[in-house]
Amino acid sequence: GDHRDLHSFPTRRSSDLVISLGGIGPNFLIILIIAVGLEYGAIVALWAAFVLGLLIDSLTAANLFGLSSFSLAITGYLAAQFKGHLNRFAPIFQYCILLLVVFVFYLENDFIYHQGLNWRFLTLLWSHIIPATLYTFIALFFLFSVTHFGED
């Protein structure tokens, strides 16, 4: 049987790392793939996402093997579309773009992960997608600010 239900929600995913609040933690793998996409472009980001996603899924015996690769590849591709262009925007818009990229990851990842289950979209959105997006984005903001990532 499938043990993915909202009673165990919010769930920790194979790519969530140790730091968590209320069972939701920032996903540092998303941050890494975004950084790779912004720095090296789509091809490198896609390969990195594919390999790291499969590695994470294989190490954690994920319910949906390959979901991490798929979700991270989309994230890396989206981030790579702003390679060399992100700093053309005001900083607030740069971070809004990155927030949107993180949101897309959680939206499509959770949508696929919970397919076929009797759940309400708004429940999923408010209980996991938005909190996980914000938590990961805060970590991204902090890491990018501290390292001055993307600055010329």
XYZ file of N, CA and C in Angstrom:
456
model
N 0.821 -1.194 0.000
C 0.000 0.000 0.000
C 0.856 1.245 0.000
N 0.208 2.316 -0.352
C 0.888 3.601 -0.393
C 0.730 4.285 0.946
N 1.843 4.642 1.579
C 1.799 5.239 2.903
C 1.906 6.750 2.866
N 1.785 7.339 1.685
C 1.855 8.788 1.568
C 0.458 9.353 1.772
N 0.216 9.934 2.921
C -1.075 10.544 3.158
C -0.893 11.831 3.944
N -1.956 12.580 4.060
C -1.862 13.860 4.749
C -1.792 13.717 6.261
N -2.044 12.512 6.785
C -1.944 12.332 8.225
C -0.500 12.430 8.682
N 0.426 12.106 7.825
C 1.837 12.213 8.173
C 2.428 13.525 7.663
N 1.576 14.428 7.265
C 2.009 15.678 6.658
C 2.346 16.684 7.732
N 3.325 17.545 7.629
C 4.227 17.627 6.498
C 5.264 16.516 6.522
N 5.685 16.089 5.368
C 6.624 14.979 5.262
C 8.020 15.489 4.971
N 8.984 14.731 5.402
C 10.363 15.029 5.026
C 10.654 14.281 3.753
N 11.208 14.946 2.819
C 11.524 14.343 1.537
C 12.956 13.842 1.537
N 13.271 13.062 0.545
C 14.612 12.509 0.428
C 15.658 13.607 0.318
N 15.283 14.755 -0.237
C 16.276 15.810 -0.440
C 16.233 16.876 0.651
N 15.345 16.743 1.648
C 15.359 17.665 2.775
C 16.532 17.288 3.671
N 17.236 18.299 4.153
C 18.367 18.009 5.016
C 17.989 18.212 6.476
N 18.962 18.173 7.358
C 18.753 17.993 8.783
C 17.993 19.126 9.487
N 18.255 20.372 9.170
C 17.650 21.490 9.881
C 16.166 21.552 9.551
N 15.306 21.533 10.589
C 13.879 21.595 10.288
C 13.115 22.284 11.409
N 11.998 22.858 11.012
C 11.038 23.443 11.940
C 9.697 22.831 11.610
N 9.071 22.184 12.581
C 7.768 21.580 12.339
C 7.797 20.519 11.258
N 8.935 19.834 11.107
C 9.048 18.777 10.106
C 9.384 19.269 8.709
N 9.550 20.574 8.542
C 9.884 21.126 7.225
C 11.256 21.765 7.315
N 12.132 21.382 6.402
C 13.480 21.926 6.409
C 13.840 22.536 5.074
N 14.854 23.389 5.068
C 15.299 23.944 3.795
C 15.951 22.846 2.961
N 15.793 22.922 1.676
C 16.367 21.935 0.785
C 17.621 22.547 0.162
N 18.776 22.172 0.712
C 20.030 22.734 0.240
C 20.405 22.217 -1.147
N 19.848 21.090 -1.540
C 20.093 20.578 -2.884
C 19.464 21.496 -3.931
N 18.296 22.051 -3.626
C 17.669 23.022 -4.536
C 18.584 24.236 -4.683
N 19.106 24.716 -3.565
C 19.985 25.887 -3.594
C 21.229 25.598 -4.433
N 21.798 24.412 -4.259
C 22.971 24.021 -5.042
C 22.646 23.990 -6.535
N 21.532 23.385 -6.897
C 21.165 23.270 -8.312
C 20.860 24.646 -8.910
N 20.230 25.530 -8.137
C 19.999 26.903 -8.613
C 21.335 27.601 -8.853
N 22.262 27.454 -7.911
C 23.585 28.073 -8.071
C 24.307 27.520 -9.294
N 24.231 26.211 -9.505
C 24.865 25.598 -10.680
C 24.221 26.130 -11.962
N 22.898 26.204 -11.991
C 22.208 26.723 -13.166
C 22.585 28.158 -13.475
N 22.661 29.000 -12.439
C 23.008 30.403 -12.637
C 24.464 30.586 -13.051
N 25.317 29.724 -12.549
C 26.757 29.864 -12.824
C 27.200 29.167 -14.109
N 26.683 27.962 -14.372
C 27.210 27.147 -15.464
C 26.223 26.889 -16.593
N 24.966 27.223 -16.413
C 23.991 27.055 -17.483
C 23.172 25.780 -17.395
N 22.296 25.627 -18.388
C 21.276 24.576 -18.355
C 21.842 23.161 -18.442
N 22.779 22.916 -19.342
C 23.277 21.548 -19.548
C 23.931 21.011 -18.278
N 24.807 21.798 -17.685
C 25.484 21.363 -16.455
C 24.469 21.201 -15.323
N 23.525 22.132 -15.221
C 22.504 22.052 -14.170
C 21.631 20.812 -14.350
N 21.261 20.513 -15.589
C 20.431 19.330 -15.847
C 21.162 18.049 -15.466
N 22.423 17.948 -15.851
C 23.200 16.750 -15.507
C 23.418 16.633 -14.006
N 23.767 17.755 -13.370
C 23.973 17.733 -11.915
C 22.684 17.333 -11.207
N 21.558 17.897 -11.638
C 20.261 17.577 -11.028
C 19.911 16.113 -11.226
N 20.145 15.615 -12.423
C 19.831 14.220 -12.728
C 20.647 13.273 -11.856
N 21.946 13.470 -11.825
C 22.832 12.578 -11.073
C 22.586 12.689 -9.571
N 22.550 13.917 -9.050
C 22.334 14.087 -7.612
C 20.949 13.619 -7.185
N 19.948 13.868 -8.030
C 18.591 13.410 -7.717
C 18.495 11.899 -7.644
N 19.108 11.210 -8.605
C 19.096 9.744 -8.566
C 19.883 9.220 -7.370
N 20.989 9.874 -7.059
C 21.791 9.473 -5.901
C 20.977 9.627 -4.616
N 20.330 10.750 -4.450
C 19.500 10.977 -3.259
C 18.375 9.947 -3.192
N 17.681 9.731 -4.305
C 16.577 8.762 -4.313
C 17.065 7.345 -4.008
N 18.228 6.982 -4.521
C 18.729 5.625 -4.282
C 19.209 5.444 -2.840
N 19.769 6.490 -2.254
C 20.252 6.401 -0.876
C 19.124 6.414 0.144
N 17.986 6.983 -0.231
C 16.893 7.126 0.734
C 15.720 6.195 0.445
N 15.841 5.334 -0.547
C 14.760 4.425 -0.930
C 13.452 5.193 -1.114
N 13.511 6.227 -1.932
C 12.356 7.104 -2.167
C 11.178 6.320 -2.740
N 9.975 6.735 -2.356
C 8.760 6.103 -2.877
C 8.658 6.223 -4.388
N 9.005 7.372 -4.911
C 8.927 7.618 -6.352
C 10.337 7.848 -6.884
N 11.006 6.759 -7.214
C 12.387 6.847 -7.682
C 12.455 7.690 -8.946
N 13.310 8.688 -8.936
C 13.479 9.579 -10.078
C 12.775 10.909 -9.918
N 11.896 11.024 -8.931
C 11.182 12.288 -8.733
C 12.143 13.418 -8.384
N 13.131 13.146 -7.556
C 14.109 14.187 -7.208
C 14.862 14.652 -8.445
N 15.277 13.718 -9.305
C 15.970 14.084 -10.545
C 15.101 14.968 -11.419
N 13.869 14.560 -11.600
C 12.935 15.304 -12.447
C 12.707 16.713 -11.897
N 12.380 16.801 -10.611
C 12.075 18.094 -9.994
C 13.295 19.010 -9.979
N 14.442 18.459 -9.643
C 15.657 19.264 -9.617
C 16.077 19.699 -11.017
N 15.841 18.853 -12.014
C 16.184 19.219 -13.396
C 15.359 20.417 -13.864
N 14.078 20.420 -13.543
C 13.234 21.559 -13.900
C 13.738 22.817 -13.189
N 14.091 22.663 -11.920
C 14.604 23.787 -11.136
C 15.900 24.332 -11.740
N 16.827 23.433 -12.067
C 18.096 23.853 -12.664
C 17.899 24.525 -14.010
N 16.988 23.984 -14.806
C 16.708 24.572 -16.120
C 16.118 25.975 -15.965
N 15.157 26.123 -15.057
C 14.558 27.450 -14.842
C 15.604 28.454 -14.365
N 16.425 28.049 -13.414
C 17.463 28.950 -12.903
C 18.450 29.323 -14.012
N 18.797 28.351 -14.855
C 19.767 28.591 -15.922
C 19.265 29.601 -16.952
N 17.957 29.776 -17.041
C 17.414 30.753 -17.986
C 17.799 32.180 -17.601
N 18.237 32.356 -16.354
C 18.645 33.677 -15.889
C 20.158 33.824 -15.787
N 20.900 32.828 -16.287
C 22.365 32.890 -16.269
C 22.815 34.130 -17.037
N 23.576 34.979 -16.381
C 24.077 36.188 -17.013
C 23.057 37.309 -17.129
N 21.821 37.051 -16.733
C 20.782 38.070 -16.863
C 20.199 38.495 -15.520
N 20.403 37.698 -14.484
C 19.760 37.963 -13.203
C 20.161 39.324 -12.641
N 21.440 39.684 -12.796
C 21.897 40.950 -12.208
C 21.453 42.173 -13.004
N 20.716 41.976 -14.072
C 20.121 43.109 -14.799
C 18.909 43.654 -14.065
N 18.381 42.850 -13.143
C 17.205 43.243 -12.378
C 17.640 43.853 -11.046
N 16.776 44.679 -10.474
C 17.019 45.196 -9.128
C 17.069 44.006 -8.169
N 17.856 44.113 -7.095
C 17.990 42.979 -6.166
C 16.662 42.393 -5.698
N 15.671 43.225 -5.422
C 14.384 42.693 -4.958
C 13.766 41.787 -6.014
N 13.901 42.143 -7.288
C 13.352 41.315 -8.359
C 14.194 40.060 -8.584
N 15.501 40.156 -8.353
C 16.353 38.971 -8.438
C 15.864 37.912 -7.454
N 15.622 38.339 -6.228
C 15.183 37.390 -5.218
C 13.744 36.931 -5.445
N 12.905 37.779 -6.028
C 11.543 37.347 -6.378
C 11.592 36.245 -7.437
N 12.504 36.374 -8.393
C 12.676 35.344 -9.426
C 13.135 34.040 -8.779
N 14.108 34.124 -7.885
C 14.615 32.925 -7.216
C 13.548 32.305 -6.325
N 12.737 33.131 -5.673
C 11.626 32.629 -4.875
C 10.644 31.862 -5.760
N 10.372 32.387 -6.931
C 9.471 31.721 -7.868
C 10.048 30.380 -8.333
N 11.339 30.323 -8.587
C 11.986 29.069 -8.996
C 11.864 28.022 -7.886
N 12.097 28.417 -6.642
C 11.957 27.490 -5.513
C 10.508 27.040 -5.379
N 9.565 27.978 -5.525
C 8.137 27.656 -5.436
C 7.740 26.636 -6.500
N 8.228 26.815 -7.725
C 7.910 25.877 -8.813
C 8.411 24.481 -8.462
N 9.609 24.388 -7.861
C 10.117 23.077 -7.441
C 9.122 22.390 -6.508
N 8.751 23.066 -5.436
C 7.865 22.441 -4.454
C 6.475 22.187 -5.020
N 5.999 23.078 -5.873
C 4.671 22.907 -6.454
C 4.611 21.637 -7.288
N 5.533 21.497 -8.241
C 5.475 20.308 -9.105
C 5.924 19.053 -8.369
N 6.885 19.157 -7.476
C 7.333 17.991 -6.726
C 6.212 17.440 -5.856
N 5.560 18.312 -5.115
C 4.476 17.860 -4.232
C 3.264 17.406 -5.025
N 2.999 18.063 -6.129
C 1.859 17.681 -6.965
C 2.028 16.250 -7.478
N 3.234 15.909 -7.928
C 3.501 14.549 -8.411
C 3.553 13.570 -7.232
N 4.227 13.952 -6.160
C 4.396 13.070 -5.001
C 3.051 12.646 -4.415
N 2.084 13.539 -4.413
C 0.788 13.259 -3.803
C -0.300 12.917 -4.816
N 0.082 12.621 -6.055
C -0.926 12.275 -7.063
C -1.662 11.002 -6.654
N -2.916 10.951 -6.982
C -3.707 9.772 -6.690
C -4.178 9.667 -5.255
N -3.781 10.581 -4.423
C -4.218 10.570 -3.037
C -5.391 11.522 -2.876
N -6.173 11.272 -1.882
C -7.325 12.123 -1.617
C -6.869 13.308 -0.761
N -6.386 14.349 -1.408
C -5.933 15.539 -0.700
C -6.502 16.771 -1.374
N -6.578 17.820 -0.619
C -7.034 19.094 -1.155
C -5.811 19.942 -1.471
N -5.834 20.557 -2.643
C -4.690 21.341 -3.092
C -4.347 22.448 -2.097
N -5.337 23.160 -1.599
C -5.063 24.262 -0.678
C -4.442 23.771 0.623
N -4.835 22.594 1.079
C -4.224 22.015 2.274
C -2.742 21.747 2.024
N -2.446 21.140 0.898
C -1.061 20.867 0.520
C -0.275 22.169 0.369
N -0.887 23.145 -0.275
C -0.234 24.435 -0.507
C 0.144 25.106 0.813
N -0.812 25.208 1.729
C -0.579 25.918 2.987
C 0.226 25.116 3.992
N 0.100 23.788 3.967
C 0.778 22.990 4.986
C 2.194 22.575 4.603
N 2.520 22.567 3.305
C 3.886 22.179 2.942
C 4.533 23.058 1.876
N 3.854 23.289 0.776
C 4.499 23.976 -0.350
C 4.976 25.376 0.040
N 4.099 26.183 0.606
C 4.491 27.549 0.964
C 5.521 27.569 2.090
N 5.317 26.823 3.204
C 6.360 26.848 4.248
C 7.717 26.333 3.764
N 7.728 25.247 3.001
C 9.002 24.703 2.506
C 9.662 25.673 1.534
N 8.854 26.310 0.694
C 9.387 27.305 -0.241
C 10.035 28.450 0.521
N 9.337 28.980 1.501
C 9.869 30.119 2.254
C 11.113 29.746 3.053
N 11.099 28.569 3.666
C 12.251 28.140 4.459
C 13.480 27.944 3.565
N 13.296 27.295 2.434
C 14.412 27.103 1.501
C 14.883 28.440 0.943
N 13.929 29.328 0.641
C 14.291 30.641 0.107
C 15.083 31.460 1.131
N 14.693 31.393 2.393
C 15.433 32.118 3.436
C 16.870 31.605 3.504
N 17.049 30.292 3.432
C 18.399 29.713 3.428
C 19.162 30.166 2.184
N 18.497 30.161 1.022
C 19.121 30.619 -0.228
C 19.531 32.077 -0.097
N 18.625 32.912 0.382
C 18.902 34.341 0.556
C 20.113 34.543 1.446
N 20.142 33.843 2.572
C 21.261 33.968 3.497
C 22.568 33.511 2.847
N 22.552 32.342 2.220
C 23.774 31.812 1.605
C 24.260 32.679 0.451
N 23.343 33.129 -0.405
C 23.730 33.974 -1.528
C 24.220 35.338 -1.037
N 23.625 35.868 0.035
C 24.043 37.154 0.578
C 25.434 37.056 1.221
N 25.633 36.019 2.015
C 26.906 35.842 2.706
C 28.048 35.586 1.724
N 27.784 34.777 0.709
C 28.841 34.444 -0.258
C 28.939 35.444 -1.399
N 28.012 36.393 -1.448
C 27.949 37.375 -2.544
C 27.838 36.678 -3.898
N 27.113 35.559 -3.903
C 26.949 34.772 -5.137
C 26.267 35.622 -6.201
N 26.794 35.560 -7.411
C 26.188 36.245 -8.546
C 26.578 37.704 -8.697
N 27.357 38.226 -7.743
C 27.782 39.613 -7.879
C 29.028 39.682 -8.744
N 29.113 40.750 -9.516
C 30.286 40.911 -10.404
C 31.492 41.392 -9.651
